[in-house]
Short mmCIF file of C-alpha atoms in Angstrom, two decimals:
data_model
loop_
_atom_site.label_atom_id
_atom_site.label_comp_id
_atom_site.label_asym_id
_atom_site.label_seq_id
_atom_site.Cartn_x
_atom_site.Cartn_y
_atom_site.Cartn_z
CA MET Q 1222 126.88 202.95 238.52
CA LYS Q 1223 124.54 204.26 235.85
CA ASN Q 1224 127.30 206.32 234.23
CA LEU Q 1225 129.60 203.32 234.28
CA ARG Q 1226 127.00 201.21 232.49
CA ILE Q 1227 126.53 203.91 229.86
CA LYS Q 1228 130.28 204.22 229.33
CA LEU Q 1229 130.61 200.46 229.13
CA LEU Q 1230 127.78 200.25 226.59
CA ILE Q 1231 129.29 203.04 224.49
CA SER Q 1232 132.68 201.31 224.60
CA LEU Q 1233 131.21 197.98 223.52
CA ILE Q 1234 129.22 199.59 220.70
CA ALA Q 1235 132.28 201.56 219.56
CA PHE Q 1236 134.38 198.40 219.61
CA ALA Q 1237 131.70 196.51 217.65
CA LEU Q 1238 131.41 199.31 215.08
CA ILE Q 1239 135.16 199.53 214.61
CA LEU Q 1240 135.53 195.76 214.38
CA VAL Q 1241 132.66 195.39 211.89
CA ALA Q 1242 133.84 198.39 209.87
CA VAL Q 1243 137.42 197.08 209.63
CA ILE Q 1244 136.32 193.54 208.75
CA SER Q 1245 133.79 194.81 206.20
CA TYR Q 1246 136.29 197.23 204.66
CA VAL Q 1247 138.97 194.57 204.28
CA ASN Q 1248 136.41 192.07 202.97
CA ARG Q 1249 135.06 194.65 200.52
CA GLN Q 1250 138.55 195.46 199.23
CA ILE Q 1251 139.29 191.77 198.74
CA LEU Q 1252 135.92 191.32 197.05
CA VAL Q 1253 136.49 194.27 194.69
CA ALA Q 1254 139.99 193.00 193.83
CA ASP Q 1255 138.62 189.51 193.12
CA ILE Q 1256 135.81 190.93 190.98
CA GLU Q 1257 138.20 193.13 189.02
CA GLN Q 1258 140.54 190.18 188.44
CA GLN Q 1259 137.64 187.98 187.34
CA GLU Q 1260 136.28 190.73 185.07
CA ALA Q 1261 139.72 191.18 183.48
CA MET Q 1262 139.95 187.43 182.87
CA ASN Q 1263 136.43 187.34 181.42
CA ARG Q 1264 137.13 190.27 179.13
CA ALA Q 1265 140.35 188.74 177.89
CA LEU Q 1266 138.49 185.48 177.24
CA ILE Q 1267 135.58 187.26 175.53
CA GLU Q 1268 137.76 189.42 173.32
CA ASN Q 1269 140.02 186.54 172.35
CA HIS Q 1270 136.88 184.55 171.50
CA ILE Q 1271 135.52 187.43 169.41
CA LEU Q 1272 138.69 187.98 167.40
CA THR Q 1273 139.30 184.27 166.91
CA ASP Q 1274 135.74 183.71 165.70
CA MET Q 1275 135.96 186.70 163.39
CA GLN Q 1276 139.11 185.23 161.86
CA THR Q 1277 137.43 181.82 161.57
CA VAL Q 1278 134.44 183.34 159.77
CA ASP Q 1279 136.70 185.26 157.39
CA ASN Q 1280 138.82 182.21 156.63
CA ALA Q 1281 135.72 180.09 156.06
CA HIS Q 1282 134.33 182.61 153.62
CA PHE Q 1283 137.67 182.95 151.90
CA TYR Q 1284 137.96 179.20 151.31
CA PHE Q 1285 134.32 178.31 150.73
CA ASP Q 1286 132.94 181.21 148.72
CA GLN Q 1287 135.31 180.79 145.76
CA ASN Q 1288 132.44 179.46 143.65
CA LEU Q 1289 130.41 182.55 144.49
CA SER Q 1290 133.34 184.79 143.56
CA ASP Q 1291 133.86 182.91 140.31
CA LYS Q 1292 130.17 183.17 139.57
CA MET Q 1293 130.31 186.92 140.16
CA GLU Q 1294 133.36 187.32 137.92
CA GLN Q 1295 131.76 185.33 135.06
CA ALA Q 1296 128.58 187.39 135.31
CA LEU Q 1297 130.47 190.69 135.35
CA ARG Q 1298 132.58 189.75 132.31
CA LYS Q 1299 129.39 188.87 130.42
CA LEU Q 1300 128.00 192.27 131.40
CA VAL Q 1301 131.18 193.96 130.09
CA THR Q 1302 130.75 192.10 126.79
CA TYR Q 1303 127.11 193.17 126.74
CA TYR Q 1304 128.26 196.75 127.44
CA GLU Q 1305 130.58 196.68 124.45
CA GLU Q 1306 127.56 195.69 122.35
CA ASN Q 1307 125.19 198.13 124.02
CA PRO Q 1308 126.97 200.95 125.94
CA LYS Q 1309 123.65 202.73 126.59
CA VAL Q 1310 123.20 201.43 130.17
CA ALA Q 1311 120.00 203.40 130.52
CA THR Q 1312 118.35 200.93 128.16
CA TRP Q 1313 119.43 197.85 130.11
CA ASP Q 1314 116.77 195.66 131.70
CA LEU Q 1315 118.45 195.33 135.07
CA GLN Q 1316 115.67 193.29 136.60
CA LYS Q 1317 116.07 190.70 133.84
CA ILE Q 1318 119.81 190.60 134.52
CA LYS Q 1319 119.18 190.15 138.24
CA ASN Q 1320 116.80 187.28 137.58
CA GLU Q 1321 119.35 185.67 135.28
CA TYR Q 1322 122.29 185.82 137.73
CA GLY Q 1323 120.44 185.90 141.04
CA MET Q 1324 122.32 189.03 142.14
CA ASP Q 1325 121.58 192.73 142.47
CA VAL Q 1326 123.07 194.86 139.70
CA TYR Q 1327 124.72 198.26 140.25
CA ILE Q 1328 126.02 200.73 137.66
CA ILE Q 1329 128.33 203.38 139.13
CA ASP Q 1330 129.40 206.40 137.07
CA GLN Q 1331 132.63 208.38 137.19
CA SER Q 1332 131.37 210.52 140.08
CA ASN Q 1333 130.95 207.28 142.00
CA THR Q 1334 127.19 207.63 142.09
CA VAL Q 1335 124.93 204.60 141.78
CA ILE Q 1336 122.90 205.74 138.77
CA TYR Q 1337 121.09 202.45 138.12
CA THR Q 1338 120.47 199.46 140.38
CA THR Q 1339 118.01 196.73 141.23
CA PHE Q 1340 118.60 197.46 144.94
CA GLU Q 1341 116.37 200.53 145.19
CA LYS Q 1342 117.69 201.64 148.58
CA ASP Q 1343 121.13 202.26 147.08
CA LYS Q 1344 119.91 204.16 144.02
CA GLY Q 1345 121.42 207.64 143.86
CA LEU Q 1346 124.03 206.85 146.50
CA ASN Q 1347 127.11 209.04 145.95
CA PHE Q 1348 130.19 207.43 147.51
CA SER Q 1349 132.29 210.53 146.95
CA LEU Q 1350 130.03 212.34 149.44
CA CYS Q 1351 129.51 209.68 152.10
CA CYS Q 1352 132.61 207.54 151.86
CA LYS Q 1353 135.59 209.38 150.38
CA ARG Q 1354 138.15 206.71 151.10
CA PHE Q 1355 135.97 204.03 149.53
CA SER Q 1356 135.26 206.39 146.63
CA THR Q 1357 139.00 206.56 145.92
CA LEU Q 1358 139.12 202.77 145.95
CA LEU Q 1359 136.25 202.67 143.42
CA ASP Q 1360 138.20 205.00 141.11
CA GLU Q 1361 141.14 202.62 141.20
CA ARG Q 1362 138.91 199.65 140.43
CA ARG Q 1363 137.19 201.44 137.54
CA THR Q 1364 140.46 202.30 135.81
CA SER Q 1365 142.40 199.06 136.45
CA GLY Q 1366 140.25 196.82 134.29
CA LYS Q 1367 140.62 194.01 136.83
CA TYR Q 1368 137.95 192.04 138.67
CA TYR Q 1369 137.63 192.68 142.41
CA ASN Q 1370 135.55 191.10 145.15
CA ASP Q 1371 135.40 191.79 148.88
CA GLY Q 1372 134.91 189.44 151.77
CA ILE Q 1373 132.04 189.91 154.18
CA ASP Q 1374 130.85 193.46 153.62
CA ILE Q 1375 127.80 195.51 154.46
CA SER Q 1376 125.36 197.63 152.59
CA THR Q 1377 126.22 201.28 152.98
CA THR Q 1378 122.53 202.18 153.22
CA THR Q 1379 121.12 199.28 155.29
CA GLY Q 1380 124.06 197.82 157.18
CA GLY Q 1381 123.04 194.30 156.10
CA TYR Q 1382 125.60 191.56 155.46
CA ARG Q 1383 126.43 191.43 151.72
CA LYS Q 1384 129.14 190.41 149.27
CA PHE Q 1385 130.12 192.58 146.31
CA GLY Q 1386 132.09 192.07 143.08
CA TYR Q 1387 133.40 194.86 140.81
CA LEU Q 1388 134.61 195.20 137.18
CA GLY Q 1389 135.16 198.41 135.23
CA THR Q 1390 134.00 198.91 131.62
CA PRO Q 1391 136.75 199.01 128.97
CA ASP Q 1392 136.17 202.72 128.39
CA LYS Q 1393 136.57 203.32 132.14
CA LYS Q 1394 133.29 205.20 132.13
CA TYR Q 1395 131.38 202.92 134.45
CA LEU Q 1396 132.04 200.48 137.24
CA LEU Q 1397 129.78 197.46 137.10
CA GLU Q 1398 128.93 195.91 140.46
CA LEU Q 1399 127.07 192.81 141.58
CA GLY Q 1400 125.84 192.24 145.15
CA ILE Q 1401 124.33 189.30 147.00
CA ASP Q 1402 122.62 189.09 150.38
CA LEU Q 1403 124.71 186.78 152.57
CA LEU Q 1404 121.88 185.96 154.96
CA ASN Q 1405 120.67 183.35 152.49
CA ASP Q 1406 124.15 181.99 151.85
CA PRO Q 1407 124.74 178.50 153.41
CA VAL Q 1408 128.36 179.32 154.22
CA PHE Q 1409 127.38 182.50 156.01
CA GLN Q 1410 124.62 180.70 157.89
CA THR Q 1411 127.21 178.22 159.14
CA PHE Q 1412 129.92 180.79 159.91
CA ASN Q 1413 127.93 183.78 161.17
CA PHE Q 1414 129.79 186.12 163.51
CA GLY Q 1415 126.50 187.72 164.57
CA LYS Q 1416 125.44 184.42 166.13
CA THR Q 1417 128.72 184.26 168.05
CA ALA Q 1418 128.18 187.79 169.34
CA ASP Q 1419 124.63 186.97 170.48
CA TYR Q 1420 125.86 183.82 172.20
CA LEU Q 1421 128.53 185.73 174.12
CA VAL Q 1422 126.08 188.47 175.17
CA ASP Q 1423 123.71 185.81 176.52
CA LYS Q 1424 126.51 183.96 178.32
CA TYR Q 1425 128.20 186.87 180.13
CA THR Q 1426 126.08 189.15 182.33
CA ASP Q 1427 128.42 192.12 182.00
CA LEU Q 1428 128.77 191.84 178.21
CA LEU Q 1429 126.09 194.16 176.85
CA GLU Q 1430 126.86 194.54 173.15
CA VAL Q 1431 129.21 193.33 170.43
CA GLN Q 1432 129.23 195.07 167.06
CA THR Q 1433 131.42 194.95 163.99
CA ILE Q 1434 132.15 198.27 162.28
CA ASN Q 1435 133.72 198.43 158.84
CA ALA Q 1436 136.53 200.76 157.81
CA GLY Q 1437 133.98 203.28 156.59
CA GLY Q 1438 132.38 203.52 160.03
CA VAL Q 1439 129.21 201.54 159.18
CA TYR Q 1440 127.89 198.87 161.56
CA PHE Q 1441 127.42 195.26 160.43
CA ASP Q 1442 123.83 195.08 161.68
CA ASP Q 1443 121.20 193.31 159.63
CA SER Q 1444 118.72 193.38 162.54
CA ASN Q 1445 118.19 197.13 162.24
CA PRO Q 1446 116.23 198.36 159.21
CA ALA Q 1447 118.15 201.65 159.25
CA LYS Q 1448 121.85 202.00 158.66
CA ILE Q 1449 123.88 202.81 161.78
CA THR Q 1450 127.22 204.60 161.49
CA VAL Q 1451 129.90 205.84 163.83
CA LYS Q 1452 128.84 209.39 162.98
CA ASP Q 1453 125.57 208.71 164.80
CA GLN Q 1454 127.51 208.21 168.05
CA PRO Q 1455 128.88 210.79 170.55
CA ALA Q 1456 132.14 212.58 169.84
CA ILE Q 1457 134.14 210.51 172.35
CA PHE Q 1458 132.92 207.32 170.65
CA GLN Q 1459 134.02 208.60 167.23
CA GLU Q 1460 137.37 209.69 168.67
CA HIS Q 1461 138.20 206.24 170.07
CA TYR Q 1462 136.96 204.49 166.93
CA GLU Q 1463 139.30 206.59 164.78
CA LEU Q 1464 142.16 206.09 167.22
CA ALA Q 1465 141.75 202.30 167.13
CA LYS Q 1466 141.50 202.33 163.33
CA GLN Q 1467 144.60 204.48 162.87
CA SER Q 1468 146.82 202.86 165.53
CA MET Q 1469 145.43 199.31 165.15
CA LYS Q 1470 145.63 199.05 168.94
CA PRO Q 1471 142.73 198.57 171.41
CA THR Q 1472 141.30 201.72 172.97
CA GLU Q 1473 138.58 202.25 175.54
CA PHE Q 1474 136.62 204.80 177.53
CA GLN Q 1475 133.97 204.52 180.21
CA LYS Q 1476 130.93 206.32 181.59
CA LYS Q 1477 130.20 206.48 185.32
CA TYR Q 1478 126.73 207.02 186.72
CA SER Q 1479 125.65 208.29 190.13
CA ASN Q 1480 124.34 204.90 191.27
CA GLY Q 1481 127.76 203.29 190.80
CA TYR Q 1482 126.91 201.78 187.43
CA ILE Q 1483 129.78 201.92 184.91
CA GLU Q 1484 129.72 201.29 181.18
CA LYS Q 1485 133.02 200.49 179.46
CA TYR Q 1486 133.41 200.86 175.70
CA ARG Q 1487 136.21 198.88 174.05
CA PHE Q 1488 137.40 199.17 170.44
CA LEU Q 1489 139.34 196.18 169.12
CA PRO Q 1490 141.08 196.58 165.74
CA TYR Q 1491 140.83 193.56 163.45
CA GLU Q 1492 142.61 192.74 160.20
CA ALA Q 1493 141.82 189.66 158.09
CA GLU Q 1494 144.71 187.33 157.29
CA THR Q 1495 143.90 187.62 153.58
CA ILE Q 1496 143.34 191.00 151.95
CA ARG Q 1497 139.68 191.13 151.00
CA GLY Q 1498 139.31 194.68 149.76
CA GLU Q 1499 137.37 197.15 151.88
CA SER Q 1500 136.39 194.44 154.37
CA THR Q 1501 139.98 193.57 155.27
CA LYS Q 1502 140.12 195.92 158.29
CA ARG Q 1503 137.34 196.33 160.83
CA ILE Q 1504 136.77 197.53 164.37
CA ILE Q 1505 135.07 195.27 166.88
CA TYR Q 1506 133.14 197.42 169.34
CA VAL Q 1507 132.43 195.78 172.71
CA LYS Q 1508 130.32 197.32 175.48
CA TYR Q 1509 130.56 196.13 179.10
CA GLY Q 1510 128.59 196.89 182.25
CA ASN Q 1511 129.40 196.16 185.89
CA TYR Q 1512 126.20 194.43 187.00
CA THR Q 1513 128.15 191.53 188.57
CA GLU Q 1514 130.19 193.93 190.69
CA LEU Q 1515 127.14 195.93 191.77
CA GLU Q 1516 125.27 192.77 192.72
CA ALA Q 1517 128.24 191.45 194.70
CA LEU Q 1518 128.73 194.80 196.46
CA SER Q 1519 125.01 194.96 197.23
CA LYS Q 1520 125.22 191.53 198.87
CA ASN Q 1521 128.32 192.69 200.73
CA THR Q 1522 126.45 195.74 202.02
CA LYS Q 1523 123.58 193.56 203.23
CA GLN Q 1524 126.12 191.31 204.95
CA PHE Q 1525 127.63 194.40 206.60
CA TRP Q 1526 124.28 195.47 208.08
CA LEU Q 1527 123.54 191.92 209.19
CA LEU Q 1528 126.98 191.65 210.79
CA LEU Q 1529 126.50 195.04 212.43
CA CYS Q 1530 123.15 193.99 213.91
CA ILE Q 1531 124.71 190.80 215.22
CA ALA Q 1532 127.63 192.77 216.68
CA LEU Q 1533 125.31 195.28 218.37
CA GLY Q 1534 123.16 192.47 219.73
CA THR Q 1535 126.28 190.75 221.02
CA SER Q 1536 127.36 194.04 222.63
CA PHE Q 1537 124.12 194.27 224.58
CA ILE Q 1538 124.42 190.64 225.66
CA MET Q 1539 128.02 191.23 226.72
CA LEU Q 1540 126.91 194.31 228.63
CA ILE Q 1541 124.33 192.27 230.53
CA VAL Q 1542 126.89 189.55 231.30
CA ILE Q 1543 129.60 192.01 232.32
CA ASN Q 1544 127.09 194.01 234.34
CA LYS Q 1545 126.12 190.89 236.28
CA ILE Q 1546 129.76 189.97 236.81
CA LEU Q 1547 130.83 193.46 237.90
CA SER Q 1548 127.66 194.72 239.56
CA LYS Q 1549 128.58 193.30 242.96
CA THR Q 1550 132.15 194.57 242.69
CA ILE Q 1551 130.96 197.97 241.53
CA HIS Q 1552 128.40 198.08 244.33
CA LEU Q 1553 131.05 197.24 246.93
CA ALA Q 1554 133.32 199.93 245.49
CA THR Q 1555 130.52 202.49 245.69
CA TYR Q 1556 128.48 201.65 248.79
CA ASP Q 1557 129.12 200.75 252.36
CA PRO Q 1558 128.42 196.98 252.54
CA LEU Q 1559 126.63 197.13 255.89
CA THR Q 1560 124.39 200.20 255.65
CA ASN Q 1561 124.11 200.44 251.83
CA VAL Q 1562 124.87 204.17 251.81
CA PHE Q 1563 127.80 205.74 249.92
CA ASN Q 1564 131.31 205.02 251.19
CA ARG Q 1565 134.17 207.48 251.63
CA ALA Q 1566 135.63 206.97 248.12
CA THR Q 1567 132.27 207.69 246.50
CA TYR Q 1568 131.80 210.68 248.81
CA ILE Q 1569 135.12 212.19 247.67
CA ARG Q 1570 134.28 211.71 243.99
CA LYS Q 1571 130.74 213.04 244.25
CA MET Q 1572 131.69 215.97 246.48
CA ASP Q 1573 134.55 217.05 244.17
CA ASN Q 1574 132.17 216.86 241.21
CA LEU Q 1575 129.51 218.81 243.11
CA LEU Q 1576 131.93 221.58 244.09
CA ARG Q 1577 133.48 221.75 240.63
CA LYS Q 1578 130.15 222.10 238.81
CA ARG Q 1579 128.40 224.36 241.31
CA LYS Q 1580 126.91 227.61 240.05
CA THR Q 1581 124.58 229.53 242.36
CA ASN Q 1582 123.95 226.59 244.68
CA GLN Q 1583 125.72 226.26 248.04
CA PRO Q 1584 126.58 222.65 248.95
CA GLY Q 1585 126.41 221.77 252.62
CA LEU Q 1586 128.07 219.07 254.72
CA LEU Q 1587 126.55 217.65 257.93
CA LEU Q 1588 128.86 215.33 259.94
CA ILE Q 1589 127.14 212.88 262.31
CA ASP Q 1590 128.66 210.76 265.12
CA LEU Q 1591 126.80 208.24 267.27
CA ASP Q 1592 127.55 209.00 270.91
CA ASN Q 1593 128.33 206.07 273.21
CA PHE Q 1594 128.24 203.57 270.33
CA LYS Q 1595 131.11 201.57 271.90
CA GLN Q 1596 128.87 200.85 274.90
CA VAL Q 1597 126.32 199.20 272.62
CA ASN Q 1598 128.97 196.83 271.24
CA ASP Q 1599 130.32 196.14 274.72
CA GLN Q 1600 126.95 195.56 276.41
CA PHE Q 1601 124.84 194.04 273.65
CA GLY Q 1602 127.32 192.68 271.11
CA HIS Q 1603 128.44 193.67 267.65
CA GLY Q 1604 125.26 192.32 266.08
CA ALA Q 1605 123.23 194.89 268.01
CA GLY Q 1606 125.73 197.55 267.00
CA ASP Q 1607 125.36 196.63 263.33
CA LYS Q 1608 121.57 196.88 263.69
CA ILE Q 1609 121.97 200.40 265.17
CA LEU Q 1610 124.19 201.43 262.23
CA ILE Q 1611 121.69 200.06 259.66
CA ASP Q 1612 118.78 201.85 261.31
CA THR Q 1613 120.83 205.06 261.55
CA ALA Q 1614 121.54 204.97 257.79
CA ARG Q 1615 117.85 204.36 257.09
CA ILE Q 1616 116.80 207.32 259.28
CA LEU Q 1617 119.32 209.66 257.65
CA LYS Q 1618 118.23 208.64 254.13
CA GLN Q 1619 114.59 209.26 255.00
CA GLU Q 1620 115.41 212.66 256.43
CA VAL Q 1621 117.53 213.96 253.55
CA GLY Q 1622 115.29 212.57 250.77
CA ASN Q 1623 116.24 213.93 247.34
CA ASP Q 1624 118.00 217.00 248.71
CA GLY Q 1625 121.30 215.19 249.13
CA PHE Q 1626 122.91 211.84 249.92
CA VAL Q 1627 124.14 209.91 252.96
CA VAL Q 1628 127.71 208.69 253.55
CA ARG Q 1629 129.29 206.34 256.07
CA PHE Q 1630 132.95 207.12 256.68
CA GLY Q 1631 133.42 204.08 258.93
CA GLY Q 1632 132.56 202.96 262.43
CA ASP Q 1633 129.83 205.24 263.79
CA GLU Q 1634 130.75 208.22 261.60
CA PHE Q 1635 128.15 209.36 259.04
CA ALA Q 1636 127.63 212.44 256.90
CA ILE Q 1637 124.90 214.05 254.86
CA VAL Q 1638 125.83 216.07 251.76
CA LEU Q 1639 123.23 218.63 250.71
CA TYR Q 1640 123.17 219.85 247.11
CA ASP Q 1641 122.03 223.34 248.08
CA ALA Q 1642 121.92 224.34 251.75
CA LYS Q 1643 120.94 227.31 253.86
CA SER Q 1644 121.76 227.70 257.55
CA GLU Q 1645 118.10 227.54 258.53
CA SER Q 1646 117.30 224.46 256.42
CA MET Q 1647 120.38 222.66 257.73
CA TRP Q 1648 119.37 223.51 261.28
CA GLN Q 1649 115.87 222.15 260.63
CA LEU Q 1650 117.29 218.93 259.17
CA ALA Q 1651 119.64 218.45 262.12
CA ASN Q 1652 116.87 219.01 264.66
CA SER Q 1653 114.59 216.58 262.84
CA ILE Q 1654 117.33 213.95 263.03
CA LEU Q 1655 117.85 214.65 266.73
CA GLY Q 1656 114.11 214.22 267.28
CA LYS Q 1657 114.05 210.89 265.52
CA PHE Q 1658 116.92 209.49 267.56
CA ARG Q 1659 115.41 210.75 270.85
CA HIS Q 1660 112.10 209.17 269.88
CA TYR Q 1661 113.76 205.79 269.37
CA LYS Q 1662 114.73 205.76 273.07
CA HIS Q 1663 111.09 205.64 274.11
CA VAL Q 1664 109.34 203.57 271.42
CA ASP Q 1665 108.06 200.16 272.42
CA ASN Q 1666 110.40 197.77 270.57
CA VAL Q 1667 112.80 194.99 271.38
CA ASN Q 1668 115.86 197.20 270.83
CA ILE Q 1669 114.86 199.94 273.23
CA ASP Q 1670 117.68 199.06 275.65
CA GLN Q 1671 120.31 199.44 272.94
CA TRP Q 1672 118.89 202.77 271.77
CA SER Q 1673 118.69 204.06 275.35
CA VAL Q 1674 122.44 204.65 275.47
CA ILE Q 1675 122.66 206.22 271.95
CA SER Q 1676 122.61 209.90 271.04
CA VAL Q 1677 123.98 211.86 268.08
CA SER Q 1678 126.35 214.79 267.79
CA MET Q 1679 126.35 216.82 264.57
CA GLY Q 1680 128.36 219.60 263.02
CA GLY Q 1681 127.54 221.40 259.78
CA ALA Q 1682 129.19 223.77 257.33
CA ILE Q 1683 128.00 225.45 254.13
CA CYS Q 1684 130.18 226.18 251.12
CA HIS Q 1685 129.90 229.91 250.43
CA HIS Q 1686 132.99 230.37 248.24
CA LEU Q 1687 133.41 229.08 244.68
CA ASP Q 1688 137.03 228.06 245.23
CA GLU Q 1689 136.48 226.11 248.46
CA SER Q 1690 137.70 222.49 248.38
CA GLU Q 1691 136.18 219.41 249.92
CA ARG Q 1692 138.96 219.28 252.50
CA SER Q 1693 138.27 222.83 253.63
CA LEU Q 1694 134.52 222.19 253.89
CA PHE Q 1695 135.12 218.95 255.80
CA GLU Q 1696 137.49 220.64 258.26
CA ARG Q 1697 134.94 223.35 259.03
CA ALA Q 1698 132.14 220.81 259.57
CA ASP Q 1699 134.48 218.71 261.75
CA LYS Q 1700 135.22 221.70 263.97
CA ALA Q 1701 131.50 222.21 264.40
CA LEU Q 1702 131.07 218.51 265.29
CA TYR Q 1703 133.90 218.75 267.83
CA GLN Q 1704 132.14 221.72 269.38
CA SER Q 1705 128.91 219.67 269.75
CA LYS Q 1706 130.76 216.86 271.54
CA ASN Q 1707 132.56 219.28 273.88
CA ALA Q 1708 129.26 220.96 274.68
CA GLY Q 1709 127.72 217.72 275.98
CA LYS Q 1710 126.77 215.74 272.87
CA ASP Q 1711 123.23 215.05 271.62
CA GLN Q 1712 123.14 218.38 269.73
CA TYR Q 1713 123.93 220.19 266.48
CA THR Q 1714 126.43 223.01 265.92
CA ASN Q 1715 126.83 225.14 262.80
CA PHE Q 1716 130.37 226.20 261.89
CA GLU Q 1717 129.23 229.83 261.79
CA GLU Q 1718 128.42 229.55 265.48
CA VAL Q 1719 131.93 228.21 266.13
CA GLU Q 1720 133.44 231.17 264.26
CA GLU Q 1721 131.35 233.58 266.32
CA SER Q 1722 132.48 231.99 269.57
CA TYR Q 1723 136.14 232.28 268.50
CA THR Q 1724 135.54 235.87 267.42
CA ASN Q 1725 133.94 236.78 270.75
CA VAL Q 1726 136.89 235.31 272.62
#
């Protein structure tokens, strides 16, 4: 009964675990698929928003900053005229010029070095060393004699948003440049891509960073006092930046961490609709995390443990219910309903198990028959007979204690199975039982008449061989019982005594 309950509990728990695991696994897979689909949709929406807004900003600046470009061109042509009058640029009062035009002044020599400027941070900057491709572009602008201006650009030294205009001197010795900080420009304040990027980062949990990088690898970042370039980043970052710039196709890579956190780095190539010099092509760098997925999976894990606890609790409740439903059936299948000792089926199972697992112990079998039991039923009724059987089972259980168990085969046939028996101990047990039954014939109780006709015959056998079966042991004990009955009943015979008598004959 106990083993059955344990097996039933294990089965229910196993079923609950499998059911919860399967449901949780399927639910988790569906959840991950939904999250990935939603993330893909969000990224497509974000990136489309980014590129569209970048184009809008560029177009706005192209159409609305014409006055600024014209102002730059007029100022540069006046400077060229001034240069023709005074080619000694070292004597120029650049600060006065800046105050007059409201723009920073740059003078770049043939080595593409900023030799004089009102923007002190750029003084001494050599483009041929830091920015070879841009340096080549400056050479072309110096020798062409034409006026050039770029769209939204950045300071090579600070990364701040600026606009530049260029015009070479007639002798092609210098390139005159004017620059203006766009942060104070009304058009830029209205159409500021940085604001769009900040808005998107605030709106989407998994969007961590949006940066614009120019063709020279410098970040558009006016919030950082120091210039940031692609060269400051890891090799894999530089590799994907260059790949996106050369192929003009999106590229990406990702970093995975031990806690399941993933960072994805995307590089989106961008090209303005109108050629605006060096600022025509850029790379939009977008960094994503997976906080939404981790949070959802964390909730899913908590749901799993909650579901598991509920399932285990339900298993215990089901065990209690099933146990109550089956306990009577199980009891009837295990015990004799009248005497509440083991029945024949249980005896066979327990005896086979005992013989199979025996080591140094010697199981013993004591068969017991009630003599003259039919007379009790005939003279006093079946109720009296049932009372005799119940009392007999109680006596046998008291006598054997924890050394074995009692069985009723049916009718007035009982047996005692001993876990480890010796001839002497079995003889002592049998004689103690005989004494109890004889005593019941003389005690002062209402059933003394019924007990007066009862006696017991017993036969015992001990299993000495490891390969002996239950059938063989039973047959030997039965022969001993038969010998007791033939010898006059009310006695005990050991099978060894039967063998000796046969041997002597």
